[in-house]
Coordinates of C-alpha atoms in Angstrom, one line a residue:
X1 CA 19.7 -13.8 -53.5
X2 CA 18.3 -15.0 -56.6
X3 CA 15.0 -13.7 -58.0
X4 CA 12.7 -16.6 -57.1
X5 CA 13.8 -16.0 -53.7
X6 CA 12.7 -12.4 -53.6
X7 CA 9.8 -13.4 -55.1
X8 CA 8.9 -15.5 -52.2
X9 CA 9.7 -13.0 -49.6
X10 CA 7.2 -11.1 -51.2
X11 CA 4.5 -13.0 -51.0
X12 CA 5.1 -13.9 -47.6
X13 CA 5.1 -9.9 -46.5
X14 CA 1.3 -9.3 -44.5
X15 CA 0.1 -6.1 -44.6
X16 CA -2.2 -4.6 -41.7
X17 CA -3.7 -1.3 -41.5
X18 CA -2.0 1.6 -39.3
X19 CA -3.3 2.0 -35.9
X20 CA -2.4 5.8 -34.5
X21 CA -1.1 4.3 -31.1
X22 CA -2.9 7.6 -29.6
X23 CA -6.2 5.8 -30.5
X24 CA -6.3 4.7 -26.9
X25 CA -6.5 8.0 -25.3
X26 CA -8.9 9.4 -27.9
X27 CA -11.7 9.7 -25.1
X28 CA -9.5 11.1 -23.1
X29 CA -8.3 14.5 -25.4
X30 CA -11.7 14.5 -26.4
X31 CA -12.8 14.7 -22.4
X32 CA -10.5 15.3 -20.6
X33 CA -10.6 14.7 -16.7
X34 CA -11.9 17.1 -14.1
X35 CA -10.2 17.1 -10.8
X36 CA -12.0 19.4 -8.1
X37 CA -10.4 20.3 -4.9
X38 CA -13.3 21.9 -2.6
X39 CA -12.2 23.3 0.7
X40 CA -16.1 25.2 1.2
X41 CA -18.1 22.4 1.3
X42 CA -17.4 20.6 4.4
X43 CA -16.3 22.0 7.8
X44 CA -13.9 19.5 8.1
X45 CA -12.6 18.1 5.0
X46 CA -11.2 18.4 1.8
X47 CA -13.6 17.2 -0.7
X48 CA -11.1 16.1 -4.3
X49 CA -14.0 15.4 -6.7
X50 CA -12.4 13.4 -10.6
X51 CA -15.0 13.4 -13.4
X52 CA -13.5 11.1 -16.2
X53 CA -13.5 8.7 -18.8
X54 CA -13.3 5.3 -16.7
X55 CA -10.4 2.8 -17.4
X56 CA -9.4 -0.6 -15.3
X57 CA -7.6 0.0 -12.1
X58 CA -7.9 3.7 -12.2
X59 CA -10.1 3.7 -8.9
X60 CA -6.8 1.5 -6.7
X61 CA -4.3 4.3 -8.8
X62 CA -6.3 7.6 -7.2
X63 CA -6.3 6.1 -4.2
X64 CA -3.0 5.3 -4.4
X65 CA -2.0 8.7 -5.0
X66 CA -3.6 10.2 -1.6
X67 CA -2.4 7.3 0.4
X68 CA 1.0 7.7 -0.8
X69 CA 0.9 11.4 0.7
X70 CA -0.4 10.0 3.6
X71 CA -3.7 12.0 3.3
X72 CA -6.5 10.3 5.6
X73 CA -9.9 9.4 3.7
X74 CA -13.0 9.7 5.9
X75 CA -15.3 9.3 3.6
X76 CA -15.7 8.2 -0.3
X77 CA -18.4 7.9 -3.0
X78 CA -17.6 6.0 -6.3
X79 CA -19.5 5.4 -9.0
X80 CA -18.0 3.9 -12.5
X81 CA -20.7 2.3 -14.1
X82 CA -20.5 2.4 -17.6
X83 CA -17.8 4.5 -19.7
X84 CA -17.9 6.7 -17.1
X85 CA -16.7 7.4 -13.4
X86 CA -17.4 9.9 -10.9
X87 CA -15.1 10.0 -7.3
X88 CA -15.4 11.7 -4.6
X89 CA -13.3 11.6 -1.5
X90 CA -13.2 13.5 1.9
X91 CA -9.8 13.9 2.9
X92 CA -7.5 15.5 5.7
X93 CA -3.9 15.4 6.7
X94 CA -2.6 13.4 9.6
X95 CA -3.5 15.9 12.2
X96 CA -6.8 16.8 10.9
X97 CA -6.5 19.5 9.0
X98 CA -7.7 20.3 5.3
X99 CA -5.4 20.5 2.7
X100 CA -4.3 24.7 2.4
X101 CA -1.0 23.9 0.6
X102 CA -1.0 24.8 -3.0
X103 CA 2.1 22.9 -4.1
X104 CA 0.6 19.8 -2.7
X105 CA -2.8 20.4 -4.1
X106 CA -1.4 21.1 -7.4
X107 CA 0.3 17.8 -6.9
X108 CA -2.4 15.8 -6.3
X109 CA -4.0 17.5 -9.8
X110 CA -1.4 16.6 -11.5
X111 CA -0.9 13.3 -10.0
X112 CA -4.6 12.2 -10.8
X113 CA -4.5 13.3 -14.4
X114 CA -1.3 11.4 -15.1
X115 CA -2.8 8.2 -14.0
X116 CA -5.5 8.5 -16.1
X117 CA -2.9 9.4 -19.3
X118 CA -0.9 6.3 -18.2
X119 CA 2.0 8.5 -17.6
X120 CA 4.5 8.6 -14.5
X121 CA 3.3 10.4 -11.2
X122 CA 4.7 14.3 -11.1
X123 CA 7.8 14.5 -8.8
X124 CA 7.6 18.2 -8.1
X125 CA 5.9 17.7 -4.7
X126 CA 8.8 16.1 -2.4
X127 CA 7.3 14.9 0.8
X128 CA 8.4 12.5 3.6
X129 CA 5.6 10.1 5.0
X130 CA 4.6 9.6 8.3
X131 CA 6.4 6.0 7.9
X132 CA 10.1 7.6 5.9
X133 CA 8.8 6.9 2.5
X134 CA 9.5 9.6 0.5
X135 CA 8.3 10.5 -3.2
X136 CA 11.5 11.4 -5.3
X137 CA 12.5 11.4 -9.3
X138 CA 12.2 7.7 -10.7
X139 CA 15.2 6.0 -12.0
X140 CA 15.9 2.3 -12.3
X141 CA 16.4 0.6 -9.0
X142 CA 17.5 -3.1 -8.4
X143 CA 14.7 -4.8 -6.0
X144 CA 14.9 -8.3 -4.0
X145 CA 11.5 -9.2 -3.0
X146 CA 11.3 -12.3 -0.3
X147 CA 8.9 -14.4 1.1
X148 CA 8.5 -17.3 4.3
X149 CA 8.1 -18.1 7.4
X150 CA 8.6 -15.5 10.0
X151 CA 11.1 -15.8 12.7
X152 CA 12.8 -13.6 15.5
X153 CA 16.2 -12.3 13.7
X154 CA 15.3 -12.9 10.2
X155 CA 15.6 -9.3 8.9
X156 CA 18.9 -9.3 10.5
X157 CA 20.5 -12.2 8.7
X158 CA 18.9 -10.7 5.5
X159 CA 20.7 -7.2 6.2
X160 CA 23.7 -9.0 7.1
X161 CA 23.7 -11.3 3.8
X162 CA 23.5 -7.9 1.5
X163 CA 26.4 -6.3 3.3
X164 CA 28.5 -9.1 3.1
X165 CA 28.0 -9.4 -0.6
X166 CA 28.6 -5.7 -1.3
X167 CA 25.2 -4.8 -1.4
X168 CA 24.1 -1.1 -0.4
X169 CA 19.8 -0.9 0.8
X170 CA 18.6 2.2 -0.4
X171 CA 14.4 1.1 0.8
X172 CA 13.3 -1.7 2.9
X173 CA 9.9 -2.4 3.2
X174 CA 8.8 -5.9 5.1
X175 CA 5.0 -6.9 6.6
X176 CA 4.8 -10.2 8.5
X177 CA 1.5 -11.7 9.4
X178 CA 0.1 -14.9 9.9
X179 CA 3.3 -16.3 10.5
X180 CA 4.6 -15.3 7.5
X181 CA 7.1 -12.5 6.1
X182 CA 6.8 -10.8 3.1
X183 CA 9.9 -8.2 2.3
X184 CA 11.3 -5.7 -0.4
X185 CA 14.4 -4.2 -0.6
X186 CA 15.9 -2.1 -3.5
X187 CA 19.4 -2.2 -3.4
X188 CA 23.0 -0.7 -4.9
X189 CA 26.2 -1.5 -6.0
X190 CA 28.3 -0.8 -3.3
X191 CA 28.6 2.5 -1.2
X192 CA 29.4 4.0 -4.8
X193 CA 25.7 3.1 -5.7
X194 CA 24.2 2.5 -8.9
X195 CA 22.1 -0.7 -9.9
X196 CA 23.8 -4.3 -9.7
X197 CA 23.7 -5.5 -13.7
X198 CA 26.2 -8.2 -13.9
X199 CA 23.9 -11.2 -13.7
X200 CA 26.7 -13.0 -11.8
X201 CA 26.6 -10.9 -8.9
X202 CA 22.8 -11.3 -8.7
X203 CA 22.8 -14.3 -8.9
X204 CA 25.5 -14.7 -5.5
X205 CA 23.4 -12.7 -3.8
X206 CA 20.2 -14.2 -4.9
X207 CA 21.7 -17.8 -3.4
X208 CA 23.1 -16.8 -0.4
X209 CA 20.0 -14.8 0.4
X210 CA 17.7 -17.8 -0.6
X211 CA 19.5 -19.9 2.2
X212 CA 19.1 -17.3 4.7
X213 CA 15.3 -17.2 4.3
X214 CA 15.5 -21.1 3.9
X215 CA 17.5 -21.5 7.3
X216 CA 15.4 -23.4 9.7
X217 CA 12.6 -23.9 7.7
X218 CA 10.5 -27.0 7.9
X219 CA 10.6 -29.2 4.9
X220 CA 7.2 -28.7 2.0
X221 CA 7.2 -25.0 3.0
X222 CA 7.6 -22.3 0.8
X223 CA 9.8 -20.1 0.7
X224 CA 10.7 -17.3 -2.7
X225 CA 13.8 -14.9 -3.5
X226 CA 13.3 -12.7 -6.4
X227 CA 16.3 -10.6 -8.3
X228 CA 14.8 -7.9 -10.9
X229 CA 15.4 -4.6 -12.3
X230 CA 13.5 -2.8 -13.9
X231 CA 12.6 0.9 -14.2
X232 CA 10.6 2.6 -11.4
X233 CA 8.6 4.0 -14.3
X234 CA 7.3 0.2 -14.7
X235 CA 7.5 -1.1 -11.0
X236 CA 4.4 -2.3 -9.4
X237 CA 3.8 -0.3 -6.4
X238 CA 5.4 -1.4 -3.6
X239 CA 2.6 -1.7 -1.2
X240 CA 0.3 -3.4 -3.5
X241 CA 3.4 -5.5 -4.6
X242 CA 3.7 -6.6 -1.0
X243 CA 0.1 -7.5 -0.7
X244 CA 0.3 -9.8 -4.0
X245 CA 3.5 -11.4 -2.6
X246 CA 1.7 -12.2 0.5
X247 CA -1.2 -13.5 -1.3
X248 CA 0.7 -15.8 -3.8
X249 CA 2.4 -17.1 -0.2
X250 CA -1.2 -18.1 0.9
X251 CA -1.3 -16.0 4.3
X252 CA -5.3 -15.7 3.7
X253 CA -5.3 -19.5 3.8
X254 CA -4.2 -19.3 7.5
X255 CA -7.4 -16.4 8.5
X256 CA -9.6 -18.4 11.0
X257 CA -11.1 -14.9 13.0
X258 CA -14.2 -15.1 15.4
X259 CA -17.4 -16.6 13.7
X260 CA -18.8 -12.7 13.1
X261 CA -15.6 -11.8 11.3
X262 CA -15.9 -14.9 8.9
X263 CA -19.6 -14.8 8.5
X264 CA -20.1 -11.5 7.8
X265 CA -21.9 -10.9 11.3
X266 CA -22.0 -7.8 13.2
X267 CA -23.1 -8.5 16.5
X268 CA -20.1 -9.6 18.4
X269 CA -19.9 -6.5 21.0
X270 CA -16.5 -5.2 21.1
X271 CA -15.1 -7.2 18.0
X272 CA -12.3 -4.8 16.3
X273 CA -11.5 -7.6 13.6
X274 CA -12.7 -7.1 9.9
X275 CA -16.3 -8.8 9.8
X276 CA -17.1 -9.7 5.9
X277 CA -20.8 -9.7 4.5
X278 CA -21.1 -10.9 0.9
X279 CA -24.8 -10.7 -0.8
X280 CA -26.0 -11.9 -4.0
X281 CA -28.0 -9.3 -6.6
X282 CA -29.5 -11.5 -9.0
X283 CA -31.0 -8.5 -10.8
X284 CA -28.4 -6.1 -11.5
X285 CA -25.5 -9.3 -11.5
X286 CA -23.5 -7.7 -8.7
X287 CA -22.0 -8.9 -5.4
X288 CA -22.8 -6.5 -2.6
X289 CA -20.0 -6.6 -0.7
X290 CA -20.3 -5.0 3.1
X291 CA -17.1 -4.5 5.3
X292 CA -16.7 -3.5 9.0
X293 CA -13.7 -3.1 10.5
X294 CA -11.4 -1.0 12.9
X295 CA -10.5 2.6 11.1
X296 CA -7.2 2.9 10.2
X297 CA -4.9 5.1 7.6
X298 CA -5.0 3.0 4.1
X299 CA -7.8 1.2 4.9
X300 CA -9.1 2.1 1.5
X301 CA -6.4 1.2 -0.9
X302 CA -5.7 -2.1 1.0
X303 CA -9.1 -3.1 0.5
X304 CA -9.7 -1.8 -3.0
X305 CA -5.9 -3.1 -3.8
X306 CA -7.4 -6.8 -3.0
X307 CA -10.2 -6.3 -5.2
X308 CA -8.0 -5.3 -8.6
X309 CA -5.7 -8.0 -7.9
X310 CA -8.3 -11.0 -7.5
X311 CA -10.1 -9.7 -10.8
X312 CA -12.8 -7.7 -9.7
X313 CA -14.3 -4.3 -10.8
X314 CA -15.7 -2.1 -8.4
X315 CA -18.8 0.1 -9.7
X316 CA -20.1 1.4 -6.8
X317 CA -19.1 1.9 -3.6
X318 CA -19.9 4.0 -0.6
X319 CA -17.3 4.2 2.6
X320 CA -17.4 6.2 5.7
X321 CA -15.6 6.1 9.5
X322 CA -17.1 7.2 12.7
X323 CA -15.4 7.1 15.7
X324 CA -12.6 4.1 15.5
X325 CA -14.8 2.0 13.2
X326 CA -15.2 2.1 9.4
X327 CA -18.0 0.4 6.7
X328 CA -17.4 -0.1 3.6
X329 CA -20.3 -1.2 1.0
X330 CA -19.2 -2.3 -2.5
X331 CA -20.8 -3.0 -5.6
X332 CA -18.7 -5.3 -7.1
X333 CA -18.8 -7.9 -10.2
X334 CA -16.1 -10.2 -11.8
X335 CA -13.9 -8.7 -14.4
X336 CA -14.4 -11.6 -17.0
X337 CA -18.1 -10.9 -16.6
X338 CA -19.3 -14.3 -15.2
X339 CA -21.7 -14.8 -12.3
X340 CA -20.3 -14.4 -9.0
X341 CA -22.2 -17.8 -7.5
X342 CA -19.8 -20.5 -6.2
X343 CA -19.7 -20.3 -2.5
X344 CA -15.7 -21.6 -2.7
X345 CA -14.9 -18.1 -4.5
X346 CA -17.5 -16.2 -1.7
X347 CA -14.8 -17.5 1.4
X348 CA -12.3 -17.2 -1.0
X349 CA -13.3 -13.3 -1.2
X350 CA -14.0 -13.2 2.4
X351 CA -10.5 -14.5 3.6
X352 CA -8.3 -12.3 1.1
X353 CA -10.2 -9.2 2.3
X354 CA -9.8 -10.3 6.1
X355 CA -5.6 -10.7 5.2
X356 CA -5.4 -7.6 3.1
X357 CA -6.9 -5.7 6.1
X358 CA -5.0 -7.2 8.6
X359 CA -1.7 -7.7 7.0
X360 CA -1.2 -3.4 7.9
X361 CA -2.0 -3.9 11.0
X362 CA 1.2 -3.7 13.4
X363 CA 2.2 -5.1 17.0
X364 CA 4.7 -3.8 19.4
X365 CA 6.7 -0.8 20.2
X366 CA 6.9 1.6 17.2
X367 CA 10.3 3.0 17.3
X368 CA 10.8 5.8 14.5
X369 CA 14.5 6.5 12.9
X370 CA 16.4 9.6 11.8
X371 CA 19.9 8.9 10.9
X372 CA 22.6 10.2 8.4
X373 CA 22.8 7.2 6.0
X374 CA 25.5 4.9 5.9
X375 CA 26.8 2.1 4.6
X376 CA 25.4 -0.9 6.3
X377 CA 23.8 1.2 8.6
X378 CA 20.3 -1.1 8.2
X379 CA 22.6 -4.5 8.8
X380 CA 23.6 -2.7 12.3
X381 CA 20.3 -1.6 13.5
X382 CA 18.4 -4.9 13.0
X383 CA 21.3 -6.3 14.6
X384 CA 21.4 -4.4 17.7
X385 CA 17.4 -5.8 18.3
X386 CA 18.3 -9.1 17.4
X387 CA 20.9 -9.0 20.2
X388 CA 18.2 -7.7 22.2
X389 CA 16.1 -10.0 21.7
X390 CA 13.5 -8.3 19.6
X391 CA 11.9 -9.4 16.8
X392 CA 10.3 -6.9 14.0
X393 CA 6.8 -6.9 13.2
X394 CA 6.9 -4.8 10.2
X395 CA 9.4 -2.4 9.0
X396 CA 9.9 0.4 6.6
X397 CA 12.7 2.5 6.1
X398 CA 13.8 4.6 2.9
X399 CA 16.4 6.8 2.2
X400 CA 16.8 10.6 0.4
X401 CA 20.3 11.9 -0.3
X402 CA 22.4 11.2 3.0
X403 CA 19.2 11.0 5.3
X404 CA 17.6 7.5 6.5
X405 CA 14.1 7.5 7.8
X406 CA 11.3 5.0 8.7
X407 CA 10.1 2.9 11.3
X408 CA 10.6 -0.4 12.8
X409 CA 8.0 -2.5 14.9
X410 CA 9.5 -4.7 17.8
X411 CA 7.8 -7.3 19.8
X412 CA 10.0 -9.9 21.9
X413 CA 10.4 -13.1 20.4
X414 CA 7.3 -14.7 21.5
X415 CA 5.6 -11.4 20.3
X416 CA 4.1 -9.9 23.6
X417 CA 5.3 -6.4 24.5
X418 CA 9.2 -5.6 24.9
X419 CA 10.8 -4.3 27.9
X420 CA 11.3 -0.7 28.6
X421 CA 14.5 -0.5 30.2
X422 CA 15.9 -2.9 27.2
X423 CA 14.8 -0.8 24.8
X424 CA 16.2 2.2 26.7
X425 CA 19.9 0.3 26.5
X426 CA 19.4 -0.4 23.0
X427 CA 18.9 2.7 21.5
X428 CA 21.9 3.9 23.4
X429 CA 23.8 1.4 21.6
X430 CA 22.4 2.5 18.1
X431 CA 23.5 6.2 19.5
X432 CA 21.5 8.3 18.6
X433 CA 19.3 7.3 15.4
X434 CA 15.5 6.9 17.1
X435 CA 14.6 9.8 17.5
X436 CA 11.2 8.9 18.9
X437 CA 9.0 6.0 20.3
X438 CA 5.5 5.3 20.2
X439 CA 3.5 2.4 22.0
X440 CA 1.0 0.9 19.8
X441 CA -2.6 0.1 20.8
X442 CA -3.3 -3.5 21.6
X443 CA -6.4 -2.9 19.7
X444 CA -4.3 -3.4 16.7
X445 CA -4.9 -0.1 14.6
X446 CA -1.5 1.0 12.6
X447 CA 0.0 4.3 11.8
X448 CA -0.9 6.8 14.2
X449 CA -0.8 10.6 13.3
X450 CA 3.0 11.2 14.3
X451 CA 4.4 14.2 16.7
X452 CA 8.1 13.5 15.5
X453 CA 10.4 14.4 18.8
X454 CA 11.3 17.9 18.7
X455 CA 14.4 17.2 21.3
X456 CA 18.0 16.0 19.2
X457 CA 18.6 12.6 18.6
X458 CA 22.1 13.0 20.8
X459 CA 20.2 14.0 24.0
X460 CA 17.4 11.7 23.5
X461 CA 20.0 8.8 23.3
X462 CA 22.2 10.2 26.2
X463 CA 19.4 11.0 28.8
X464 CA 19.0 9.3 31.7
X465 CA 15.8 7.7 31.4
X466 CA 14.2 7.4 27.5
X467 CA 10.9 9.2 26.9
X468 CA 8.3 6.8 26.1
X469 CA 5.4 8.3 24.7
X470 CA 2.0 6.6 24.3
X471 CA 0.5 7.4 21.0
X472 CA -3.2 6.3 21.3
X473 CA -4.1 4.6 17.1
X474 CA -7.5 6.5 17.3
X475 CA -8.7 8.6 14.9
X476 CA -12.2 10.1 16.0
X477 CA -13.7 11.4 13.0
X478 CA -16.9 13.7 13.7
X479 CA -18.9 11.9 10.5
X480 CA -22.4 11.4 11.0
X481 CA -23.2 8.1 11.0
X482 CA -25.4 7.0 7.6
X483 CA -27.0 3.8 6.1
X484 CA -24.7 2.7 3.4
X485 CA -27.2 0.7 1.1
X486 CA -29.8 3.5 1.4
X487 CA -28.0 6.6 0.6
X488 CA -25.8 5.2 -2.2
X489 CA -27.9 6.8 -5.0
X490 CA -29.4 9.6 -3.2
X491 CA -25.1 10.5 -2.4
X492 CA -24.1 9.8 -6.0
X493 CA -26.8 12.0 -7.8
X494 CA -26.3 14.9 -5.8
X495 CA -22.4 14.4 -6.5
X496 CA -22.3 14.4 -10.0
X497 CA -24.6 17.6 -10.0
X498 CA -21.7 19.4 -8.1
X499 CA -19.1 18.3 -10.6
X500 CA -20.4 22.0 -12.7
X501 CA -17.2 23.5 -11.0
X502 CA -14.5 21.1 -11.7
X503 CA -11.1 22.3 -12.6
X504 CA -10.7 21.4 -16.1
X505 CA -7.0 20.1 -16.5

């Protein structure tokens, strides 16, 4: 290279000043959040108070944590205006009861903090969900996520498809609703296991799967296969993941609800869908957001999921149950900071809430699985209720070492309830695997607190009549019942007073 050359080079070199790439967490080393757990305070709940510097999403990532332990949240007060936020949430297990065990609160210390530091959620609390998830090390997964039009047999063909190609499901996760399916599935290599990286392969699979979910469709609709791989340190939670694949596949647009659940109306007697109020406060540039609906576990991160992913910021908020029914008020504005005042965005708001509430919600016979894992073992299952005649409303089934759990949702193939005796000959067929059933509420509440079968899987597959046991959906909590709008300041003031004895982590 001649000198002229060099010379050139040089002059084209930009300098920039050094940015320590630590600057970002700078208010955070300086203060540092304060997670509380408070068993004195309430009779009957677990109060986890977080004091911290405030960051975008971080109120849908605490939630996230105690949903994905299955912890039910009976009440919650946020506030996060400014540079600032300050959390509180009432919690219990499933059955109740506060939270005595150290391990998991430690957990759930730990697991706060590292959202707020941006770093991956502690694996040292190992649980398994009332639905088979269970929280393990993270490692880098392969992960097929589908969307389309719903149809009797279709998570059959899809199981079918991966084991013909080789293809070893280690989670499978699918919600359908208004007509439409939305699934992930994080597969192997093989029954040796590992992730699929030849790009050939994935793209076989990727085709013959896009077929399958394109059999039968009608012409103009849409239908999506997606082949990635990336790190589970850097996946998108799988729940939330579902609800933005859902979204993207317009679901919402297909909401039409009673007149009170569209108009934000309460006064339809006996109405369990989600009613929708949005208000307009000129003076503080917030929407007020009010939401009723039937209580349910996740209630919270569904709807607060919806809210991060269509761009808005929630600075106050107040939720509570009673009984079966829960309100949420919110205090919401738009994350780009314009005025929230076009009436197509307010229906557009309404109907995405009403889907991401509804889109949980699950129809049929629950039918819960404990099985040593095999290969293929999901490709015969859905088989066996396909041949049946069942079709899934929602499944979810994971894996941990050589164990399969989870939980399928069958209706028949028009939906309505399936028959008893049926489902008695099919789970002999499976031999052995459900180990216990549940009959959901046709007032469409999802994940009851589970009772898992204490009797073997052999003799509850052998016996000469199956146990059906009802499972009522209810979850009566004893909260006094509160105005929303008129306590939210009165509840927030006297909760940031009782942040003085905060565990400092």
């Amino acid at each position: 290279m001649s000198n002229s050359e060099k010379r050139a080079m040089e002059t084209n070199v930009i300098y920039e000043p050094y940015i320590d790439p630590d600057y970002e967490f700078l208010d955070e080393r300086m203060y540092p959040p304060r997670v509380c757990i408070d068993n004195d305070t309430c009779s009957h709940s677990t109060l986890i108070k977080v004091d911290s510097a405030n960051k975008d999403g971080i109120l849908l990532e605490m939630v996230q944590v105690l949903t994905d332990l299955d912890l039910v949240i009976s009440k919650s007060y946020i506030s996060s205006d400014g540079g600032w936020f300050m959390d509180v949430f009432h919690v219990t297990d499933q059955r109740g009861n506060k939270l005595t065990d150290e391990s998991l609160i430690h957990y759930i210390q730990e697991a706060i903090c590292a959202t707020r530091r941006g770093a991956p959620t502690p694996t040292t609390y190992t649980t398994i969900t009332s639905l088979g998830r269970v929280v393990r090390p993270l490692q880098m997964d392969t992960a097929l996520e589908m969307t389309g039009t719903d149809r009797p047999g279709l998570m059959s063909e899809i199981m079918t498809a991966l084991l013909e190609r080789g293809c070893s499901v280690t989670d499978s996760v699918a919600w359908t609703h208004n007509t439409r399916v939305a699934c992930i599935v994080h597969v192997e290599n093989g029954p040796e296991g590992g992730p699929i990286e030849d790009p050939v392969q994935q793209a076989q699979v990727r085709d013959f799967l896009q077929s399958v979910v394109e059999a039968h469709h009608v012409k103009g609709e849409k239908t999506s296969v997606r082949f990635t791989m990336i790190p589970a340190v850097g996946r998108t939670h799988t729940e939330r993941r579902l609800h933005q694949l859902m979204y993207a596949d317009g679901d919402y647009e297909r909401c039409n609800g009673c007149d009170g659940a569209l108009t934000g109306t309460h006064k339809i007697s006996g109405c369990d869908r989600a009613h929708v109020n949005i208000e307009n406060c000129e003076e503080k540039g917030y929407w007020i957001l009010n939401v009723r609906s039937r209580d349910r576990p996740k209630l919270l991160f569904d709807t607060v999921c919806a809210l991060t992913d269509l761009g808005y910021v929630v600075f106050h908020a107040v939720v509570a149950s009673k009984g079966t029914m829960a309100e949420q008020e919110y205090f919401i504005r738009h994350a780009t900071g314009r005025r929230l005042n076009v009436e197509d965005e307010r229906n557009k708001l309404t109907l995405c809430l009403i889907a991401a509430i509804e889109r949980r919600i699950s129809h049929g016979l629950r039918l819960d699985l404990c099985s040593r894992n095999r290969f293929g073992l999901l490709s015969y299952i859905t088989r066996v209720f396909r041949e049946s005649g069942f079709s899934l409303s929602r499944m979810e089934v994971a894996t941990q070492n050589d164990r399969a759990f989870g939980s399928f949702y069958v209706t028949d193939a028009s939906g309505h309830d399936v028959n008893l005796s049926t489902v008695d000959l099919a789970i002999r067929e499976i031999g052995g695997s459900i180990i216990s059933i549940y009959k959901t509420s046709t007032s469409r509440i999802s994940s009851p607190v589970l009772s898992r079968s204490s009797t073997s899987s052999s003799s509850s597959s052998h016996s000469n009549s199956t146990s059906l046991r009802t499972a009522t959906h209810t979850r009566v909590e004893n909260v006094p019942r509160f105005s929303l709008g008129s306590l939210l300041w009165s509840q927030l003031e006297r909760v940031s007073s009782s942040f003085g004895g905060a565990i400092r982590l």
